[in-house]
PDB file of C-alpha atoms in Angstrom:
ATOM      1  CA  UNK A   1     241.246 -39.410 121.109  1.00 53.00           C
ATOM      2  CA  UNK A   2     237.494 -40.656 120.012  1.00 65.00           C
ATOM      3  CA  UNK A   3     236.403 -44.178 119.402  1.00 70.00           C
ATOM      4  CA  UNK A   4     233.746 -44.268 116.703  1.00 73.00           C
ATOM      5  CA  UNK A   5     232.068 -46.652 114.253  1.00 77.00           C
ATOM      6  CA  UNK A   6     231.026 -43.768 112.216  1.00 81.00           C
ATOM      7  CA  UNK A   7     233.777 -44.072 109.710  1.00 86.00           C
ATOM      8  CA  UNK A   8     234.863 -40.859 107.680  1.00 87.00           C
ATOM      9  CA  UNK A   9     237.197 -40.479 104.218  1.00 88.00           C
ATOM     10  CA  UNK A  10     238.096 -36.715 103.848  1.00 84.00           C
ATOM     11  CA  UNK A  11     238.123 -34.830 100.365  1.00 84.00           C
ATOM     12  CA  UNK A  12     238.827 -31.656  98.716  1.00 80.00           C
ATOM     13  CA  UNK A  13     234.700 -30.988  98.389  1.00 87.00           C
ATOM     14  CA  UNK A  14     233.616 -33.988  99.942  1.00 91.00           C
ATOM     15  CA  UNK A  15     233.678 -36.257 103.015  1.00 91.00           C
ATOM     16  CA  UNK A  16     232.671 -39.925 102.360  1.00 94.00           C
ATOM     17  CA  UNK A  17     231.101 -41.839 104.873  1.00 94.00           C
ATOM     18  CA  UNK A  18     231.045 -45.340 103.615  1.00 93.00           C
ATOM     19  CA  UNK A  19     228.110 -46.686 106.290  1.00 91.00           C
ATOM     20  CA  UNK A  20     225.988 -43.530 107.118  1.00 88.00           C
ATOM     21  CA  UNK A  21     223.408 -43.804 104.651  1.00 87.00           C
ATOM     22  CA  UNK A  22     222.394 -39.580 104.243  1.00 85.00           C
ATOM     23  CA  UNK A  23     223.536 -36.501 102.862  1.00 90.00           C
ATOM     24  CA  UNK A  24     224.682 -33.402 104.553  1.00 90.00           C
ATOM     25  CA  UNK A  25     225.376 -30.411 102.669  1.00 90.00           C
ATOM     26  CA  UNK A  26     227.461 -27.106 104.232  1.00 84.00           C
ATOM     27  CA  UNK A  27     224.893 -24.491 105.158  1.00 79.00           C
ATOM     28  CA  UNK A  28     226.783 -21.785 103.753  1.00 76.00           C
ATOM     29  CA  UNK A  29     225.150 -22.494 100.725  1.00 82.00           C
ATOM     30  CA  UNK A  30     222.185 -21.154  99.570  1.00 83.00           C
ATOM     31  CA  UNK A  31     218.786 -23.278  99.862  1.00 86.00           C
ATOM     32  CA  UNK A  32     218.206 -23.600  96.151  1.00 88.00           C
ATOM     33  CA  UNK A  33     221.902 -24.727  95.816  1.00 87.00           C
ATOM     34  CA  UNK A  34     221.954 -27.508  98.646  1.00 88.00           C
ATOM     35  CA  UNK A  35     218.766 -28.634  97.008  1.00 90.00           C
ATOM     36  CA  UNK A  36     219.957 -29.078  93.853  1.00 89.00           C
ATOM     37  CA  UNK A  37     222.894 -30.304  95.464  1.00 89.00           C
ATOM     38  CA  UNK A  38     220.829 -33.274  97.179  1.00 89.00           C
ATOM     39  CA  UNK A  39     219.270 -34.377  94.769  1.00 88.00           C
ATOM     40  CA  UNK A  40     222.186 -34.521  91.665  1.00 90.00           C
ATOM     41  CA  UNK A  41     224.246 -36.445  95.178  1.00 89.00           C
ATOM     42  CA  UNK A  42     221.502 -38.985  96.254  1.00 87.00           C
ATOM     43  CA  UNK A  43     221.690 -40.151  93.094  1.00 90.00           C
ATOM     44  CA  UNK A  44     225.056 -41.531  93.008  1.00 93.00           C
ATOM     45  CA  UNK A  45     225.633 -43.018  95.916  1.00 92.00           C
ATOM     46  CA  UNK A  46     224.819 -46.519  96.818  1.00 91.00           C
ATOM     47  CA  UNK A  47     223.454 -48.099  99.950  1.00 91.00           C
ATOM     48  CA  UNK A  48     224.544 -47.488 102.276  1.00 92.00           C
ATOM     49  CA  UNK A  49     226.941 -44.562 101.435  1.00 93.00           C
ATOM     50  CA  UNK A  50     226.528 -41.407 102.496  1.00 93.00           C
ATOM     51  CA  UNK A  51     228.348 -38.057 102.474  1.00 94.00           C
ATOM     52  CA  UNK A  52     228.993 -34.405 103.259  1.00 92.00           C
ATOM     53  CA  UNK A  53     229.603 -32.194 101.043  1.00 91.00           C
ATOM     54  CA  UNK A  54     231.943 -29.033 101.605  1.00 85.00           C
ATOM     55  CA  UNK A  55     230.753 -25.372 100.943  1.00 80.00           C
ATOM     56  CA  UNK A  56     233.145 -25.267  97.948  1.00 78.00           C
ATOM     57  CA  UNK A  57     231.579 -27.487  96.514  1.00 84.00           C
ATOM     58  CA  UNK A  58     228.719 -25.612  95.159  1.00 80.00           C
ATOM     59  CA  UNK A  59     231.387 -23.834  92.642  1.00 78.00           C
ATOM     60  CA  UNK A  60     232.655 -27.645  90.835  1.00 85.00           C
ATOM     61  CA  UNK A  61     230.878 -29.115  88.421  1.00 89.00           C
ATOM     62  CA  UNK A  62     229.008 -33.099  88.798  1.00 90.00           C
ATOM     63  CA  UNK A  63     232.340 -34.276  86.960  1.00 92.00           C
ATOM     64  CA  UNK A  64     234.640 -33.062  89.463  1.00 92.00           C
ATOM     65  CA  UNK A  65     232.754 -34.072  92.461  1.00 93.00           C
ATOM     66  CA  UNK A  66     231.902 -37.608  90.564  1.00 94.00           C
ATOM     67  CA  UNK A  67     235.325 -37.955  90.528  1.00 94.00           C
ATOM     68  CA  UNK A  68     236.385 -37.073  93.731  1.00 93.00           C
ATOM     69  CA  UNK A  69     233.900 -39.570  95.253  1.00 95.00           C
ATOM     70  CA  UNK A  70     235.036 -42.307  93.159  1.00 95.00           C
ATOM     71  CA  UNK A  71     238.588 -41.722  94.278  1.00 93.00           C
ATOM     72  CA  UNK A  72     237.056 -42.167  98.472  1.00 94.00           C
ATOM     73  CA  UNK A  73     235.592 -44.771  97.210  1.00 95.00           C
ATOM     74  CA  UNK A  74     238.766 -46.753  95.945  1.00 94.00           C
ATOM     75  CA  UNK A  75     240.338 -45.518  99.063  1.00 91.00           C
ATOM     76  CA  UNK A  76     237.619 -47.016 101.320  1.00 93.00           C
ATOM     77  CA  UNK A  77     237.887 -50.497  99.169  1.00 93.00           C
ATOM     78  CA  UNK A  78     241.941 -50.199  99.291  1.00 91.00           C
ATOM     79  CA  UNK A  79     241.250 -49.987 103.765  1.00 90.00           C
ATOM     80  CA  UNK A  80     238.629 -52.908 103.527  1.00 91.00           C
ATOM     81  CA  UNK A  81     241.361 -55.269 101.183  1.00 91.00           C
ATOM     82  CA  UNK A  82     244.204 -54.208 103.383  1.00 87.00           C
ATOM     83  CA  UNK A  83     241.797 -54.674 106.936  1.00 88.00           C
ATOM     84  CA  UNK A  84     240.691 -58.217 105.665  1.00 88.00           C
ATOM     85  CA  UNK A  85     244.589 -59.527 104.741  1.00 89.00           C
ATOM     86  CA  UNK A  86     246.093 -58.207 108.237  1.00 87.00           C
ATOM     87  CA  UNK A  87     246.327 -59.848 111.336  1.00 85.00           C
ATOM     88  CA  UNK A  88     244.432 -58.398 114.999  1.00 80.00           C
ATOM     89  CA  UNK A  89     245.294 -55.826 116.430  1.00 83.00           C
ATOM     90  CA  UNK A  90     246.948 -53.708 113.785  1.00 81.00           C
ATOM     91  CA  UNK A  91     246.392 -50.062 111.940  1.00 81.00           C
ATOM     92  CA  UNK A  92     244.765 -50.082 108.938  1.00 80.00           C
ATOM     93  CA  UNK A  93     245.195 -46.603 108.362  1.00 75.00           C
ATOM     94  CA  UNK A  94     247.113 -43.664 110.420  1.00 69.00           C
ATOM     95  CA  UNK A  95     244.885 -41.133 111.460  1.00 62.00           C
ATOM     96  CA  UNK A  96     245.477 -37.111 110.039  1.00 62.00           C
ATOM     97  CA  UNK A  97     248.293 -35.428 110.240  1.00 65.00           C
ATOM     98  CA  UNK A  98     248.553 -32.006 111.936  1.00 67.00           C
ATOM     99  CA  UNK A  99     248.716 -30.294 108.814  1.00 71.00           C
ATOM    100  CA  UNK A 100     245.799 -32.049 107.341  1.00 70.00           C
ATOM    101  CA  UNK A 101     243.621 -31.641 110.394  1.00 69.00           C
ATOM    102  CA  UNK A 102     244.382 -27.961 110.120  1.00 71.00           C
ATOM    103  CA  UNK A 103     243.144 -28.196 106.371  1.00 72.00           C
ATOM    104  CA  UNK A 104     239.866 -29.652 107.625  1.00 66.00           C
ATOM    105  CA  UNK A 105     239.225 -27.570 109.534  1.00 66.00           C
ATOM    106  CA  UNK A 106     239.405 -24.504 107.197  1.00 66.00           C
ATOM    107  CA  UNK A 107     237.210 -26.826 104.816  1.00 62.00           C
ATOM    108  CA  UNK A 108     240.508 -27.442 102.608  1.00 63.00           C
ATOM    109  CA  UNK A 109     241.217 -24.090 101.040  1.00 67.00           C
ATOM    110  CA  UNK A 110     241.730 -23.748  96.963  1.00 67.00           C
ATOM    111  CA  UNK A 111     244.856 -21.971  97.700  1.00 73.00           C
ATOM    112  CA  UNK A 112     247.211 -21.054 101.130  1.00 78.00           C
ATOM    113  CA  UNK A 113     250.053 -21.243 102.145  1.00 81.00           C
ATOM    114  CA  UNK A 114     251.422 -22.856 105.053  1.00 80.00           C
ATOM    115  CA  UNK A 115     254.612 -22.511 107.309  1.00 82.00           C
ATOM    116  CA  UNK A 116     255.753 -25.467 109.091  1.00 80.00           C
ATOM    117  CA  UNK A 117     259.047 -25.745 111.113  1.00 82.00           C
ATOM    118  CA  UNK A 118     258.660 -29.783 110.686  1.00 77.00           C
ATOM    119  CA  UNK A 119     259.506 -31.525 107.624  1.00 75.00           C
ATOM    120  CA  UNK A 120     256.117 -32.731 106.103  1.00 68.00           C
ATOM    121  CA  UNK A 121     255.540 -36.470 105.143  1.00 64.00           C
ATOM    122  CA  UNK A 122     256.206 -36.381 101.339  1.00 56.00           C
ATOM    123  CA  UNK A 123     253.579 -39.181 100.733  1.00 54.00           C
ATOM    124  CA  UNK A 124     250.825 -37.339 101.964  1.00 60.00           C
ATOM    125  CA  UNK A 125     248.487 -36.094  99.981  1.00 61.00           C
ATOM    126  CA  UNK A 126     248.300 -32.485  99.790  1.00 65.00           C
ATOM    127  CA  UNK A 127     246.159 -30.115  97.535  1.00 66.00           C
ATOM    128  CA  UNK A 128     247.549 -28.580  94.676  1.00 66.00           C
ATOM    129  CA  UNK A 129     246.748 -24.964  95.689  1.00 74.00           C
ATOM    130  CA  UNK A 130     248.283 -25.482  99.057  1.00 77.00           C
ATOM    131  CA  UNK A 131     252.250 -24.035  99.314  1.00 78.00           C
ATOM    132  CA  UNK A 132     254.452 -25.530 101.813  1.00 76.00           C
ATOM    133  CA  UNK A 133     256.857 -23.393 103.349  1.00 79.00           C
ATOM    134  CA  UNK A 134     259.913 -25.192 105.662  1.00 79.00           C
ATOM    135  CA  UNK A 135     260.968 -23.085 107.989  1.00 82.00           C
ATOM    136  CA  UNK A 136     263.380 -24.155 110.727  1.00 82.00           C
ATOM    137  CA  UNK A 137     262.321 -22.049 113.241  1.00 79.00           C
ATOM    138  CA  UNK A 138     261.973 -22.884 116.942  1.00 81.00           C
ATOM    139  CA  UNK A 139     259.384 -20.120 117.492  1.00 84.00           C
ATOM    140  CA  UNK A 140     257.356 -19.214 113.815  1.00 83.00           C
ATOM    141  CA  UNK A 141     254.925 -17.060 115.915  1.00 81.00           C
ATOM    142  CA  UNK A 142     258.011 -15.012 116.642  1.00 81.00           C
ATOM    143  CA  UNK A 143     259.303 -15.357 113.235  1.00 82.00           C
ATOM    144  CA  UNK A 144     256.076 -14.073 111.702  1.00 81.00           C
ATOM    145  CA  UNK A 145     255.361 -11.455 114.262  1.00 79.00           C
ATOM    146  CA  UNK A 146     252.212 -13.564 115.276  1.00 80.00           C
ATOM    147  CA  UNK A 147     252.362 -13.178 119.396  1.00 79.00           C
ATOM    148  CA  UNK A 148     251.111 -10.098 119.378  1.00 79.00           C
ATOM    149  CA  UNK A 149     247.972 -11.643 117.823  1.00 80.00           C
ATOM    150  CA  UNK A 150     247.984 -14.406 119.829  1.00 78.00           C
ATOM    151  CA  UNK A 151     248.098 -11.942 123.039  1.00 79.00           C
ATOM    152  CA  UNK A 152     245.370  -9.717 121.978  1.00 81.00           C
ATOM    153  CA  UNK A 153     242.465 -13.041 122.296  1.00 82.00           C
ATOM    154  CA  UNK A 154     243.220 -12.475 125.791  1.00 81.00           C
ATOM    155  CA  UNK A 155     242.059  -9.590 126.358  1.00 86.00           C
ATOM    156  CA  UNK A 156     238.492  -8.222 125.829  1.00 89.00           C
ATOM    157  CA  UNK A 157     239.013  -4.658 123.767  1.00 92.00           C
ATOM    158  CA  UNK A 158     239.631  -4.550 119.997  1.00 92.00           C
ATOM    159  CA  UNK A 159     240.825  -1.620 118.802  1.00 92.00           C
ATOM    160  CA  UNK A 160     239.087  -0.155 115.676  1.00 92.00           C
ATOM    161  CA  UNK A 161     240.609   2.924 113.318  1.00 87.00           C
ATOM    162  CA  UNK A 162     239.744   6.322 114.169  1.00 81.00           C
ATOM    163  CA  UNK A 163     239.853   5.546 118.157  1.00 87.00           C
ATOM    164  CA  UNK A 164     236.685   3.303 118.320  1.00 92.00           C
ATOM    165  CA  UNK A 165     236.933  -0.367 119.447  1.00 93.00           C
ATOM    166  CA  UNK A 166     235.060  -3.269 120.264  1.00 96.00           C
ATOM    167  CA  UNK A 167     234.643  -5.441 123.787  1.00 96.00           C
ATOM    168  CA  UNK A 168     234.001  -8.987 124.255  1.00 95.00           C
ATOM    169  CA  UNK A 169     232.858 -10.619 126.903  1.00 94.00           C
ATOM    170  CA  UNK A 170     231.920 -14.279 127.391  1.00 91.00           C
ATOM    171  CA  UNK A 171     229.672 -15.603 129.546  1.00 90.00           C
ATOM    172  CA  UNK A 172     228.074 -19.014 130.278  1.00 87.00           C
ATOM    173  CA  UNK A 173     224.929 -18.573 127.964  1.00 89.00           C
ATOM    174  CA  UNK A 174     226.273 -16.271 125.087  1.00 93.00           C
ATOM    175  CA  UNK A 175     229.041 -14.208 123.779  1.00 95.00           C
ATOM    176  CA  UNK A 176     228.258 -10.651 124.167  1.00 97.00           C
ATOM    177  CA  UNK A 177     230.436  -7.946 121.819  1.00 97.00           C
ATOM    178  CA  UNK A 178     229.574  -4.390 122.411  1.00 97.00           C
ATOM    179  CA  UNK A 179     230.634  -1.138 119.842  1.00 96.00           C
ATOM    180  CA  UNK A 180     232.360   1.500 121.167  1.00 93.00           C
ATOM    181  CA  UNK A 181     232.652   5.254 119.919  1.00 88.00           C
ATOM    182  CA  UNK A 182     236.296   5.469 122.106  1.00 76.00           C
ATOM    183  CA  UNK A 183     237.771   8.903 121.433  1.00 67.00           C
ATOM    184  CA  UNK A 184     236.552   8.690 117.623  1.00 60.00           C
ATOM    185  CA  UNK A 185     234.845  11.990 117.468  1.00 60.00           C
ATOM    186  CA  UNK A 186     230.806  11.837 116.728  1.00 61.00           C
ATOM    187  CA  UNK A 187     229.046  15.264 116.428  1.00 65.00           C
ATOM    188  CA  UNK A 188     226.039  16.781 113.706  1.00 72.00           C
ATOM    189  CA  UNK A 189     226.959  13.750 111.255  1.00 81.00           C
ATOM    190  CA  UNK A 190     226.454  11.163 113.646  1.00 86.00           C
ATOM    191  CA  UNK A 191     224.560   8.569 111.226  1.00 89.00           C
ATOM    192  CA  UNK A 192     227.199   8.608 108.782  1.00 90.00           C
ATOM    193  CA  UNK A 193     230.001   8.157 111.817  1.00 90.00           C
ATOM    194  CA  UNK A 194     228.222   5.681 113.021  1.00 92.00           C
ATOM    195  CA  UNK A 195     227.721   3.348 110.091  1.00 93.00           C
ATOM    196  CA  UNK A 196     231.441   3.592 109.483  1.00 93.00           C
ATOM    197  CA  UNK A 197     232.313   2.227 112.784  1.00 93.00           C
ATOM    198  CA  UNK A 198     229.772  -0.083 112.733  1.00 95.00           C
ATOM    199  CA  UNK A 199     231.174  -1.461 109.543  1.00 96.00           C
ATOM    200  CA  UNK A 200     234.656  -1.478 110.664  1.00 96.00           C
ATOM    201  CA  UNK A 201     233.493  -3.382 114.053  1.00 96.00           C
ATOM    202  CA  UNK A 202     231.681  -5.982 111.166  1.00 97.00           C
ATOM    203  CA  UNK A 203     234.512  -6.307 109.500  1.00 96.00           C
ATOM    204  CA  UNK A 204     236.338  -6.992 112.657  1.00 96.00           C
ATOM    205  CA  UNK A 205     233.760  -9.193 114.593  1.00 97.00           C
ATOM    206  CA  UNK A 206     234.006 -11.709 111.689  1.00 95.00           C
ATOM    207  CA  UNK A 207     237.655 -11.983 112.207  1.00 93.00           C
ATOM    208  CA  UNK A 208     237.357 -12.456 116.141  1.00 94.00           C
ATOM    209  CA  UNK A 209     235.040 -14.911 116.113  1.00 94.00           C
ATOM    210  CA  UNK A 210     237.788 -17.109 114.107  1.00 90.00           C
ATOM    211  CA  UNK A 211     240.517 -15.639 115.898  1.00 89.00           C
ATOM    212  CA  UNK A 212     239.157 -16.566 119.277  1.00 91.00           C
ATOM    213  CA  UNK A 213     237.209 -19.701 118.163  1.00 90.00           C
ATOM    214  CA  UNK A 214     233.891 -18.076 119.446  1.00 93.00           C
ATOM    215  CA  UNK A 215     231.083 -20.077 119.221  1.00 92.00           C
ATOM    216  CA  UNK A 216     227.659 -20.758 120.314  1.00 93.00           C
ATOM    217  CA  UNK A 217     225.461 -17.460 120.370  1.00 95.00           C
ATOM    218  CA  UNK A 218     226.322 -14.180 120.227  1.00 96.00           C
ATOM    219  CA  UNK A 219     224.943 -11.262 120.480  1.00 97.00           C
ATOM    220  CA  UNK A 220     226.203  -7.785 118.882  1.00 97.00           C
ATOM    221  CA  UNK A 221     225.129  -4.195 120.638  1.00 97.00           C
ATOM    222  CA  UNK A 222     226.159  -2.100 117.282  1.00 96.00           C
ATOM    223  CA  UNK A 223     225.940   1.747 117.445  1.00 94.00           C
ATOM    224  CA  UNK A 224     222.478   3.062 116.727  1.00 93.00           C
ATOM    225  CA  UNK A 225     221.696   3.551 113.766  1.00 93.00           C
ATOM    226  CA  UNK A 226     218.280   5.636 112.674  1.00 91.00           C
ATOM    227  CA  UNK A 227     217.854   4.553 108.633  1.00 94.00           C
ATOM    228  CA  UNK A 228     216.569   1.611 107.717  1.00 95.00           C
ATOM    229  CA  UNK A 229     218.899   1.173 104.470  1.00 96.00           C
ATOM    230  CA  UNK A 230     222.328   1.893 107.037  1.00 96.00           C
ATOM    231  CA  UNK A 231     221.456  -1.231 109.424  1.00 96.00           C
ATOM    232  CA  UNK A 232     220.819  -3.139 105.638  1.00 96.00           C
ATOM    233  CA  UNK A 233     224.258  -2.327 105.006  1.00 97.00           C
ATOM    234  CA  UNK A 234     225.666  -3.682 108.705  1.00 97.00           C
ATOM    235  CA  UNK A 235     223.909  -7.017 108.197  1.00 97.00           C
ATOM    236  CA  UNK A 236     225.409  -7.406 104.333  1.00 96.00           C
ATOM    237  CA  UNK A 237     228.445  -6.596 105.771  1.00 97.00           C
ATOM    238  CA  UNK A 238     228.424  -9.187 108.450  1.00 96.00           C
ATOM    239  CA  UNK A 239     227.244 -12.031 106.059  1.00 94.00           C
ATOM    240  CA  UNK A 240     230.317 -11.064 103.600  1.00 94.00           C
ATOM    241  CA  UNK A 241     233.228 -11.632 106.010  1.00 94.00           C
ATOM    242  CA  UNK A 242     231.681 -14.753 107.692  1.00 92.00           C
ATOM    243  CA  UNK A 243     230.729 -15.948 104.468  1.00 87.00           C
ATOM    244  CA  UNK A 244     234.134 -17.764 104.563  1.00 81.00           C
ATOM    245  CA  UNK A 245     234.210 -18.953 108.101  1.00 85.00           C
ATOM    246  CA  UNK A 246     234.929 -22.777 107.414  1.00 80.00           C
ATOM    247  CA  UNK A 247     232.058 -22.784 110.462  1.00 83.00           C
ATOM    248  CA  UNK A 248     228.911 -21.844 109.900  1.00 84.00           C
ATOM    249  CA  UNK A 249     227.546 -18.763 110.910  1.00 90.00           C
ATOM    250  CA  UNK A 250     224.025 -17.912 110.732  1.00 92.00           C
ATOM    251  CA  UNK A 251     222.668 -14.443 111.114  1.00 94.00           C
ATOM    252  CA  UNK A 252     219.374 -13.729 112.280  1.00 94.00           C
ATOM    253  CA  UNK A 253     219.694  -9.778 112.059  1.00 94.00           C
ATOM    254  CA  UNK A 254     218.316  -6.933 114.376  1.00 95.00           C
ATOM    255  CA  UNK A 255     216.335  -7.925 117.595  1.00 94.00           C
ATOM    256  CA  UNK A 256     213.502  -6.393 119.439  1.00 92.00           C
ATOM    257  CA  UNK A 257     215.824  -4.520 121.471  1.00 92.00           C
ATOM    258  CA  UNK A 258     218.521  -3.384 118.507  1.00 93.00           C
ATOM    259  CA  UNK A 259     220.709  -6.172 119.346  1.00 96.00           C
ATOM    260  CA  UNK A 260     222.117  -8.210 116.049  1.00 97.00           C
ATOM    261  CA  UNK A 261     221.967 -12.098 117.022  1.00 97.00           C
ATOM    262  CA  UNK A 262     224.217 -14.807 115.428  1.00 96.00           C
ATOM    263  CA  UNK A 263     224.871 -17.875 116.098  1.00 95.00           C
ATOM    264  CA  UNK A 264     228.395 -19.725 114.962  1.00 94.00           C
ATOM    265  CA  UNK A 265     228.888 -23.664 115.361  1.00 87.00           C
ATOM    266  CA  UNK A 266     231.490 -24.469 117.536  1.00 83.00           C
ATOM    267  CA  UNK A 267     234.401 -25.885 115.766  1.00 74.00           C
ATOM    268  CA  UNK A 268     236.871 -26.342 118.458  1.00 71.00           C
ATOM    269  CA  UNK A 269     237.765 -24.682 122.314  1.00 68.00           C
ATOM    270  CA  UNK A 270     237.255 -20.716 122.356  1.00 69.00           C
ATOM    271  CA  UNK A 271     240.264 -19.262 123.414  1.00 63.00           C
ATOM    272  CA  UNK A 272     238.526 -17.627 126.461  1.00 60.00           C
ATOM    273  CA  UNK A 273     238.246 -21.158 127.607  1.00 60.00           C
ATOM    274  CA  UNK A 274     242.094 -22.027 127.562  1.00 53.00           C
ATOM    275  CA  UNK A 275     242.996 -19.069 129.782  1.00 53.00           C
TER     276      UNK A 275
END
């Protein structure tokens, strides 16, 4: 539980932050978009408003997101009238349910769908793309054959198809992930082998780092790879499947030493932590 002045109202696209006064826009969009993004926002809000606006944003148009922070808006007024006619101490509003603290924290998805062995609150707002699935379950993990997941963020190797793998090891200044042939055999082709593991590790390394909650820096030791255009490829790869990380990633590509360096904001505990 956190104290704080710095009041937030939650959106599909935006957060409203009725006494902030600035604007902070997701950095998984592009510079030219959060510009244009800043400037269209500034102009509608009102001193001293601020807000943040949610990497899905960037794909609504001013009408939707006009909307939407008109609606936090009458919310915010709604708390203020209903603060201002109660008596001290009392709650003015109930703080997020699990399920929508879940939904913030993967930046409210268009669509999902989520299974829940507790009944949820009809009156709570929910999006429309969101399906809710009652299940009553003791153990859903079980149900959806999730443990085995859950297991494997315990333990450093990753398997990869063909034999290869990948191992991660934390430590107190980074997160270090190293590519491994394994018994996936590598002979005269070696350069095409090699980008093929390296972008099924990619592919992979973007889902650890959500799996595991991985955050801070990390650095990636990636098979070597001789052409120019075949490391290209690793790096596009990389950006893809983080591209949808509801935390941002940044990647700063090779190193010096043929290490690829990324950093990812830290959303929450890693799992390496809660061992």
């Amino acid at each position: 539980m956190q104290l704080t002045e710095k009041i937030q109202l939650s959106g599909d696209h935006l957060v409203y932050l009725p006494n902030s006064n600035y604007v902070a826009i997701s950095h998984q969009l592009d510079h030219e978009e959060r510009e244009c993004l800043r400037k269209e926002i500034a102009g509608w809000l009102r001193t001293p408003e601020g807000i943040i606006v949610r990497s899905k944003a960037g794909r609504k148009s001013a009408a939707v997101l006009i909307r939407e922070l008109n609606q936090l808006r009458s919310e915010w007024r709604s708390l203020l009238k209903r603060s201002a006619a109660m008596k001290a101490p009392g709650r003015v509003c109930r703080r997020l349910s699990l399920l929508s603290s879940i939904l913030n924290e993967n930046h409210r998805p268009e669509s999902c769908t989520v299974f829940s062995n507790i009944p949820v609150d009809n009156d709570e707002k929910i999006s429309a793309g969101v399906d809710m699935i009652y299940e009553p379950a003791d153990n859903l993990f079980a149900v959806h054959d999730l443990e085995k997941i859950w297991r494997s963020v315990e333990q450093p190797g990753v398997p990869l198809p063909k034999g290869a793998s990948i191992a991660i090891e934390h430590t107190a200044a980074l997160t270090a992930i190293d590519v491994n042939t394994g018994s996936r055999v590598v002979g005269d082709h070696w350069e095409e082998q090699a980008l093929s593991i390296n972008l099924d590790a990619a592919r992979e390394i973007g889902r650890q780092l959500r799996l595991r909650g991985i955050g801070g820096m990390v650095a990636v030791d990636f098979l070597r790879l001789h052409k120019h255009e075949n490391r290209d490829r690793v790096i596009d790869e990389l950006e893809r499947v983080t591209a949808q990380d509801p935390a941002t990633v940044k990647i700063f590509g090779y190193s010096e030493m043929g290490l690829v360096e990324l950093t990812r904001k830290r959303t929450r505990r890693e799992a390496a932590d809660r061992n």
